[in-house]
Amino acid sequence: MKKRNIAVTGLLSLTMLTGVPAVNVLAAEPVTTMQAQTEQMTRGEFFVMLARAIDLPEAEAQYSYKDVERDSELARIVSKLQANGVLSGYDDGMVYPKQVLKEGEAIAMLSRALGIPEQEVPGVKSPLPSSHWAHNTASWLAAVNFDYKWDNLERPLTKQVAEALIQQMLSTSDSTKKLLEESQKAQRDVRSFRMEGTVAFSMEGNEKTLASLPEETRKEMLQGVSMNIKSTFEVPDKMYIQTSMKAPAALEKEGMDHMAFEQYILGKDMYMKMPDNLSGGMEHSSGWVKMKNGFPIDMKAMVEQMSGIPPQLEKKLFYRDLGEGKIAFQGRIDKLSDLTSMMNGMQGMTDTLKEAEGVIGSIYMQGVMELDPATKLVKRIQTQTAVTYKDNIEDMPFKRMIMTQDMKYSDYNDNLKVQLPEEAKKAKELPAALEGISASQADKK
């Protein structure tokens, strides 16, 4: 698991440091929709509309159904939707493409197409009771201000409502693009800022792997973790990050209930002050360690990369203008390699993504960002991310990780300075992080 931990940690660190998804926000063109009608929509018609609106991985095998003509366009679409968990056929071998769809069924398919997990998002109240089949899905959609009357789930789906749902969940409007372009233009002039907020992780276990472990061990492994983060950024290459968190159960047994870290990034060198309980055995008393070339990311390049996105993600990430400077976003990433073209100037991150891709099956991300009306700079961003692991990884104890973030940004261009304290200048130097990653990769050859 050591190699996998390096890869996954590297990917998540990038997201945590920026506080925003490591992808560009100018993601998708608006969907071309039919004229609004009141006539009801069949399952087959909605299958086609959905498949055209979002880019899903192709099916490796073709599924056959009694009521779908083999080798037809609908057959290919149904196979793709089933391969991606969007729908499944009935026990009688049919999918009933001519049957009228209900609104709730359409929302369920849209949610599965995006990759929304069937697990309640932490910290968000669902508009539906816990006994309702759509309770968990509704909690995710509520977090991004999904505009829908939940009493209508059993109503027959009309083409007008179908178009509205597609427009809301699987498209990016021109007004949203304009707002995002203005924000990105403003961000290019940022030279310093502060970021403060919380990050929380919760784990869903792989029951097959965990079954052989003692109950106490299972509970410890699935225990959630939350942390508070305060940071100062001085572009192009300086950062200060202060992190505090409740200690994991294993450390609580040793009398440690709280952990605090300090990090300085100067160029590509990383300085870290370890918690007192973890700094034992060091050759000095300061608690500081230095990792030369331990931060492979060029911060300036990272900011510049936010102005571009790989074409292969244009129909996977969607943004919605909520008004008053707020923008909601939702999207899926099926292959981490889709992000490699954004990693120019980020030494080592391409290899990290390749490592992580061997473990991670898919990622769903959503959130709401708030822009300052005058400056168009980001004031706050709240995100929920679900990382689903591949189910064929030996001894993988987790099925899914859910990460929630709430970050606030302030003091833009207030002449903030990041300076290394004197005690950190005497830090013990550890082997370079990149050398460790390279070594782990060499082990596989």
Coordinates of C-alpha atoms in Angstrom, one line a residue:
M1 CA 0.0 0.0 0.0
K2 CA 3.0 2.3 0.4
K3 CA 3.3 3.1 -3.3
R4 CA -0.4 3.7 -3.6
N5 CA -0.4 6.0 -0.6
I6 CA 2.3 8.1 -2.2
A7 CA 0.3 8.5 -5.4
V8 CA -3.0 9.2 -3.8
T9 CA -1.6 11.6 -1.2
G10 CA 0.2 13.5 -4.0
L11 CA -3.0 14.0 -5.9
L12 CA -5.1 15.1 -3.0
S13 CA -2.3 17.4 -1.7
L14 CA -2.7 19.4 -5.0
T15 CA -6.4 19.8 -4.4
M16 CA -6.0 20.8 -0.7
L17 CA -3.3 23.3 -1.4
T18 CA -5.3 25.2 -4.0
G19 CA -8.7 24.7 -2.3
V20 CA -10.3 24.4 -5.7
P21 CA -10.5 21.6 -8.2
A22 CA -7.3 21.2 -10.2
V23 CA -9.2 21.7 -13.4
N24 CA -10.3 24.7 -15.4
V25 CA -13.8 26.1 -14.9
L26 CA -14.6 26.9 -18.6
A27 CA -15.6 23.3 -19.2
A28 CA -18.6 22.8 -21.3
E29 CA -20.6 24.2 -24.2
P30 CA -24.4 24.6 -23.5
V31 CA -26.4 21.6 -24.7
T32 CA -28.5 22.0 -27.8
T33 CA -32.0 21.2 -26.6
M34 CA -35.3 20.7 -28.3
Q35 CA -38.1 23.2 -28.3
A36 CA -40.0 23.2 -25.1
Q37 CA -43.0 20.8 -25.3
T38 CA -45.6 19.4 -22.9
E39 CA -45.6 16.0 -24.4
Q40 CA -44.3 13.2 -22.3
M41 CA -40.8 11.7 -22.8
T42 CA -40.1 8.0 -23.2
R43 CA -37.2 6.2 -21.6
G44 CA -35.5 5.7 -25.0
E45 CA -35.7 9.4 -25.9
F46 CA -34.2 10.4 -22.6
F47 CA -31.4 7.8 -23.0
V48 CA -30.4 9.5 -26.2
M49 CA -30.6 13.0 -24.8
L50 CA -28.5 12.1 -21.8
A51 CA -25.8 10.3 -23.8
R52 CA -25.4 13.3 -26.0
A53 CA -25.1 15.7 -23.1
I54 CA -22.2 14.1 -21.2
D55 CA -19.1 12.3 -22.3
L56 CA -19.1 8.8 -20.7
P57 CA -16.5 6.0 -21.3
E58 CA -17.4 3.6 -24.1
A59 CA -18.8 0.2 -23.2
E60 CA -16.2 -2.6 -23.4
A61 CA -19.0 -5.1 -24.2
Q62 CA -22.3 -4.7 -25.9
Y63 CA -25.5 -5.6 -24.0
S64 CA -28.5 -7.0 -25.8
Y65 CA -32.2 -6.5 -24.9
K66 CA -35.3 -8.0 -26.4
D67 CA -36.9 -4.6 -27.0
V68 CA -33.8 -2.8 -28.5
E69 CA -32.7 -3.4 -32.1
R70 CA -29.2 -4.9 -32.2
D71 CA -26.5 -2.7 -33.7
S72 CA -28.8 0.4 -33.6
E73 CA -27.8 3.7 -32.2
L74 CA -30.1 3.1 -29.2
A75 CA -28.4 -0.2 -28.6
R76 CA -25.0 1.4 -28.4
I77 CA -26.3 4.1 -26.1
V78 CA -28.0 1.7 -23.8
S79 CA -24.8 -0.4 -23.6
K80 CA -22.8 2.7 -22.7
L81 CA -25.3 3.8 -20.0
Q82 CA -25.4 0.3 -18.5
A83 CA -21.6 0.0 -18.5
N84 CA -21.3 3.2 -16.6
G85 CA -24.0 2.3 -14.0
V86 CA -26.5 4.8 -15.3
L87 CA -29.2 2.1 -15.9
S88 CA -29.8 -1.6 -15.8
G89 CA -32.2 -3.8 -17.6
Y90 CA -35.2 -5.6 -16.1
D91 CA -35.2 -9.3 -15.2
D92 CA -37.3 -10.0 -18.3
G93 CA -34.4 -8.8 -20.5
M94 CA -35.9 -5.5 -21.6
V95 CA -35.4 -1.8 -20.9
Y96 CA -38.8 -0.5 -22.1
P97 CA -37.5 2.3 -24.3
K98 CA -41.1 3.3 -25.3
Q99 CA -42.3 3.6 -21.7
V100 CA -42.8 7.1 -20.2
L101 CA -40.2 8.1 -17.7
K102 CA -40.9 9.6 -14.2
E103 CA -39.0 12.8 -13.1
G104 CA -37.4 10.9 -10.3
E105 CA -36.0 8.3 -12.6
A106 CA -34.6 11.0 -14.8
I107 CA -32.8 12.7 -11.9
A108 CA -31.5 9.3 -10.7
M109 CA -30.0 8.7 -14.2
L110 CA -28.5 12.2 -14.4
S111 CA -26.9 11.8 -11.0
R112 CA -25.4 8.4 -11.9
A113 CA -24.1 9.8 -15.1
L114 CA -22.3 12.5 -13.2
G115 CA -21.0 9.9 -10.7
I116 CA -22.8 11.1 -7.6
P117 CA -22.4 8.2 -5.1
E118 CA -25.3 6.5 -3.3
Q119 CA -24.0 7.7 0.0
E120 CA -25.1 10.8 1.9
V121 CA -22.8 13.7 1.7
P122 CA -21.5 14.7 5.2
G123 CA -22.7 17.9 6.7
V124 CA -25.6 18.6 4.3
K125 CA -29.3 18.1 5.2
S126 CA -31.2 16.2 2.6
P127 CA -34.6 17.7 1.5
L128 CA -36.0 14.2 1.6
P129 CA -36.6 11.9 4.7
S130 CA -34.0 9.2 5.4
S131 CA -36.4 6.5 4.4
H132 CA -36.8 7.9 0.8
W133 CA -35.0 6.1 -2.0
A134 CA -33.6 9.5 -3.2
H135 CA -32.5 10.7 0.2
N136 CA -28.7 10.4 -0.4
T137 CA -28.8 11.8 -4.0
A138 CA -30.9 14.7 -2.8
S139 CA -28.3 15.6 -0.2
W140 CA -25.6 16.0 -2.8
L141 CA -27.8 18.1 -5.1
A142 CA -29.0 20.3 -2.2
A143 CA -25.3 21.1 -1.5
V144 CA -25.0 22.7 -5.0
N145 CA -28.4 24.5 -4.8
F146 CA -30.2 22.2 -7.3
D147 CA -33.4 23.9 -8.2
Y148 CA -36.2 21.3 -8.1
K149 CA -39.5 20.7 -6.3
W150 CA -38.9 17.3 -4.7
D151 CA -42.7 16.6 -4.5
N152 CA -42.7 16.1 -8.3
L153 CA -40.5 12.9 -8.4
E154 CA -43.4 10.7 -9.3
R155 CA -44.7 12.9 -12.1
P156 CA -44.4 11.7 -15.7
L157 CA -41.4 13.4 -17.4
T158 CA -42.2 15.9 -20.1
K159 CA -39.7 17.0 -22.7
Q160 CA -39.8 20.5 -21.3
V161 CA -38.8 19.3 -17.8
A162 CA -36.2 16.9 -19.3
E163 CA -34.6 19.8 -21.2
A164 CA -34.6 21.9 -18.0
L165 CA -32.9 19.2 -16.0
I166 CA -30.3 18.6 -18.7
Q167 CA -29.7 22.4 -18.9
Q168 CA -29.3 22.7 -15.2
M169 CA -27.1 19.6 -14.5
L170 CA -25.2 19.0 -17.8
S171 CA -24.4 22.4 -19.4
T172 CA -22.6 25.6 -18.8
S173 CA -24.4 28.8 -19.9
D174 CA -22.8 31.7 -21.7
S175 CA -23.4 34.1 -18.7
T176 CA -21.5 31.6 -16.4
K177 CA -18.6 31.5 -18.9
K178 CA -18.4 35.2 -19.0
L179 CA -18.3 35.5 -15.2
L180 CA -15.6 32.8 -14.9
E181 CA -13.5 34.5 -17.6
E182 CA -13.6 37.7 -15.6
S183 CA -12.6 35.9 -12.5
Q184 CA -9.7 34.1 -14.2
K185 CA -8.5 37.4 -15.7
A186 CA -8.5 39.0 -12.2
Q187 CA -6.7 36.0 -10.7
R188 CA -3.7 36.5 -13.1
D189 CA -2.8 39.7 -11.3
V190 CA -2.8 38.1 -7.8
R191 CA 0.5 38.3 -6.1
S192 CA -0.5 37.3 -2.5
F193 CA -3.5 36.1 -0.6
R194 CA -4.7 34.2 2.5
M195 CA -6.7 31.0 2.6
E196 CA -8.4 29.6 5.7
G197 CA -10.9 26.8 6.1
T198 CA -11.6 23.2 7.0
V199 CA -11.1 19.9 5.2
A200 CA -12.8 16.7 6.3
F201 CA -12.4 13.1 5.1
S202 CA -14.8 10.2 5.6
M203 CA -14.2 6.6 4.4
E204 CA -16.5 3.9 3.1
G205 CA -15.1 0.5 3.7
N206 CA -14.6 -2.4 1.4
E207 CA -16.6 -5.0 3.4
K208 CA -14.9 -8.0 1.7
T209 CA -11.4 -6.8 2.8
L210 CA -12.5 -5.5 6.2
A211 CA -14.4 -8.7 7.1
S212 CA -11.2 -10.5 8.3
L213 CA -10.1 -7.6 10.6
P214 CA -11.1 -7.2 14.3
E215 CA -14.0 -4.9 14.8
E216 CA -11.9 -2.3 16.7
T217 CA -9.5 -2.1 13.8
R218 CA -12.3 -1.7 11.3
K219 CA -13.7 1.2 13.3
E220 CA -10.3 2.9 13.5
M221 CA -9.7 2.6 9.7
L222 CA -13.1 4.1 8.9
Q223 CA -12.8 6.9 11.4
G224 CA -13.2 10.3 9.7
V225 CA -10.6 13.0 9.9
S226 CA -11.1 16.7 9.9
M227 CA -8.5 19.5 9.9
N228 CA -8.3 23.3 10.1
I229 CA -6.0 25.0 7.6
K230 CA -4.6 28.5 7.6
S231 CA -2.2 29.5 4.8
T232 CA -0.5 32.5 3.2
F233 CA 0.5 32.5 -0.5
E234 CA 3.2 34.7 -2.0
V235 CA 3.2 34.2 -5.7
P236 CA 5.3 32.9 -7.5
D237 CA 6.9 30.4 -5.1
K238 CA 6.3 30.9 -1.4
M239 CA 3.7 29.4 0.9
Y240 CA 3.0 29.1 4.6
I241 CA 0.5 26.4 5.7
Q242 CA -0.6 25.7 9.3
T243 CA -2.7 22.6 9.8
S244 CA -4.3 21.3 13.0
M245 CA -6.4 18.2 13.4
K246 CA -7.8 15.6 15.8
A247 CA -5.4 12.7 16.1
P248 CA -6.4 9.4 14.6
A249 CA -7.6 6.6 17.0
A250 CA -4.2 4.8 16.9
L251 CA -2.4 7.9 18.3
E252 CA -5.1 8.6 20.8
K253 CA -4.2 5.4 22.5
E254 CA -0.7 6.8 23.0
G255 CA -2.1 9.9 24.7
M256 CA -2.1 12.2 21.7
D257 CA -5.4 13.8 21.0
H258 CA -4.3 16.7 18.8
M259 CA -1.8 17.2 16.0
A260 CA -0.5 20.4 14.5
F261 CA 1.8 20.9 11.5
E262 CA 3.6 23.9 10.0
Q263 CA 4.9 24.0 6.5
Y264 CA 6.9 26.5 4.5
I265 CA 7.4 26.2 0.8
L266 CA 10.2 28.3 -0.6
G267 CA 10.8 27.5 -4.3
K268 CA 10.7 23.8 -4.5
D269 CA 12.0 23.2 -0.9
M270 CA 9.6 22.2 1.8
Y271 CA 10.2 22.9 5.5
M272 CA 7.9 21.1 8.0
K273 CA 7.5 21.3 11.8
M274 CA 6.3 18.0 13.1
P275 CA 4.0 17.6 16.2
D276 CA 6.0 17.2 19.4
N277 CA 4.7 13.6 19.9
L278 CA 6.0 12.7 16.4
S279 CA 9.4 14.4 16.4
G280 CA 11.1 12.1 18.8
G281 CA 14.4 10.6 17.7
M282 CA 15.5 13.7 15.8
E283 CA 19.0 14.9 16.1
H284 CA 17.9 18.4 17.2
S285 CA 15.2 19.9 19.3
S286 CA 13.5 22.3 16.9
G287 CA 11.2 19.7 15.4
W288 CA 11.8 21.1 11.9
V289 CA 12.8 19.0 8.9
K290 CA 13.7 20.1 5.4
M291 CA 12.8 18.2 2.2
K292 CA 14.9 19.6 -0.7
N293 CA 13.0 19.6 -3.9
G294 CA 10.1 18.3 -1.8
F295 CA 7.5 20.4 -3.5
P296 CA 7.4 19.5 -7.2
I297 CA 4.8 22.1 -8.2
D298 CA 5.6 25.5 -9.8
M299 CA 2.9 27.6 -8.2
K300 CA 3.0 30.2 -10.9
A301 CA 2.6 27.5 -13.6
M302 CA -0.2 26.0 -11.5
V303 CA -2.1 29.4 -11.6
E304 CA -1.5 29.8 -15.3
Q305 CA -2.8 26.3 -16.0
M306 CA -6.1 27.3 -14.6
S307 CA -6.7 29.2 -17.9
G308 CA -6.8 26.0 -19.9
I309 CA -8.5 22.6 -19.9
P310 CA -8.0 19.4 -21.9
P311 CA -10.7 19.1 -24.6
Q312 CA -11.5 15.6 -23.3
L313 CA -13.1 17.1 -20.2
E314 CA -15.3 19.6 -21.9
K315 CA -18.4 17.4 -21.5
K316 CA -17.6 16.1 -18.1
L317 CA -17.5 19.3 -16.0
F318 CA -20.4 21.7 -15.8
Y319 CA -20.9 25.2 -14.2
R320 CA -24.1 27.0 -13.3
D321 CA -24.7 30.7 -12.4
L322 CA -26.6 30.9 -9.1
G323 CA -26.7 34.7 -9.1
E324 CA -25.0 37.2 -6.7
G325 CA -21.6 36.1 -7.8
K326 CA -22.1 32.4 -6.8
I327 CA -21.4 29.6 -9.2
A328 CA -22.1 25.9 -8.8
F329 CA -20.1 23.2 -10.5
Q330 CA -20.5 19.4 -10.9
G331 CA -18.5 16.9 -12.9
R332 CA -16.7 13.6 -13.2
I333 CA -13.2 12.5 -14.0
D334 CA -12.9 8.9 -15.3
K335 CA -9.2 8.9 -16.2
L336 CA -6.6 10.9 -14.2
S337 CA -4.4 10.9 -17.3
D338 CA -6.9 13.4 -18.7
L339 CA -5.3 16.0 -16.4
T340 CA -1.7 15.4 -17.5
S341 CA -1.7 18.2 -20.1
M342 CA -2.4 20.6 -17.3
M343 CA 0.7 19.6 -15.4
N344 CA 3.2 21.6 -17.4
G345 CA 5.7 23.1 -14.9
M346 CA 4.6 20.7 -12.2
Q347 CA 7.6 18.3 -12.0
G348 CA 6.6 14.9 -10.8
M349 CA 2.9 15.3 -10.9
T350 CA 2.4 13.4 -14.2
D351 CA 4.0 10.3 -12.6
T352 CA 1.9 10.9 -9.4
L353 CA -1.3 10.8 -11.5
K354 CA -0.2 7.6 -13.2
E355 CA 0.4 6.0 -9.8
A356 CA -3.0 7.2 -8.6
E357 CA -4.8 6.0 -11.7
G358 CA -3.8 2.4 -10.8
V359 CA -5.9 2.8 -7.6
I360 CA -8.6 5.3 -8.3
G361 CA -11.6 4.3 -10.5
S362 CA -13.3 7.6 -10.8
I363 CA -13.8 11.0 -9.1
Y364 CA -16.9 13.0 -8.7
M365 CA -16.6 16.7 -7.6
Q366 CA -19.1 19.4 -7.0
G367 CA -19.2 22.7 -5.1
V368 CA -20.2 26.3 -4.9
M369 CA -17.7 29.2 -5.4
E370 CA -18.5 32.8 -4.4
L371 CA -16.9 35.7 -6.2
D372 CA -16.4 39.2 -5.0
P373 CA -18.9 41.4 -7.0
A374 CA -16.3 44.2 -7.6
T375 CA -13.0 42.4 -8.0
K376 CA -14.4 39.0 -9.3
L377 CA -11.8 37.2 -7.1
V378 CA -12.8 34.1 -5.2
K379 CA -14.1 34.8 -1.7
R380 CA -15.2 31.3 -0.7
I381 CA -15.4 27.9 -2.2
Q382 CA -17.2 24.8 -0.7
T383 CA -16.6 21.5 -2.4
Q384 CA -17.6 17.9 -2.0
T385 CA -15.4 15.2 -3.7
A386 CA -16.0 11.5 -3.9
V387 CA -13.0 9.3 -4.8
T388 CA -14.1 5.8 -5.7
Y389 CA -11.3 3.2 -5.7
K390 CA -11.0 0.3 -8.1
D391 CA -12.5 -2.9 -6.8
N392 CA -9.8 -5.2 -8.1
I393 CA -7.0 -3.8 -5.9
E394 CA -5.8 -6.6 -3.6
D395 CA -6.2 -5.8 0.1
M396 CA -7.8 -2.4 -0.6
P397 CA -9.7 -1.6 2.7
F398 CA -11.7 1.3 1.2
K399 CA -14.4 1.5 -1.4
R400 CA -14.7 5.3 -1.4
M401 CA -13.4 8.4 0.2
I402 CA -15.5 11.6 0.5
M403 CA -13.6 14.9 1.0
T404 CA -15.5 18.1 2.0
Q405 CA -13.8 21.5 2.0
D406 CA -14.9 25.0 3.0
M407 CA -12.2 27.6 2.2
K408 CA -12.3 31.3 2.5
Y409 CA -9.9 33.7 0.6
S410 CA -8.9 37.2 1.7
D411 CA -6.3 39.9 1.7
Y412 CA -5.5 39.7 -2.0
N413 CA -2.4 41.7 -2.9
D414 CA -2.0 43.1 0.6
N415 CA 1.8 42.8 0.3
L416 CA 1.9 39.6 2.3
K417 CA 5.3 38.1 2.9
V418 CA 6.3 34.5 3.6
Q419 CA 9.5 34.3 5.6
L420 CA 11.2 31.3 7.0
P421 CA 11.7 31.5 10.8
E422 CA 15.2 31.2 12.2
E423 CA 14.6 27.8 13.9
A424 CA 13.5 26.3 10.6
K425 CA 16.7 27.4 8.9
K426 CA 18.5 24.8 11.1
A427 CA 16.1 22.0 10.0
K428 CA 17.4 18.5 9.5
E429 CA 17.4 17.7 5.8
L430 CA 15.6 14.6 4.7
P431 CA 15.9 12.7 1.4
A432 CA 14.1 14.5 -1.5
A433 CA 10.4 13.5 -1.9
L434 CA 10.8 13.2 -5.6
E435 CA 13.7 10.8 -5.1
G436 CA 11.5 8.6 -2.9
I437 CA 8.7 8.6 -5.6
S438 CA 11.2 7.7 -8.3
A439 CA 12.5 4.9 -6.2
S440 CA 9.1 3.5 -5.6
Q441 CA 8.5 3.6 -9.4
A442 CA 11.8 1.8 -10.0
D443 CA 10.7 -1.0 -7.7
K444 CA 7.9 -1.9 -10.1
K445 CA 10.2 -2.4 -13.0

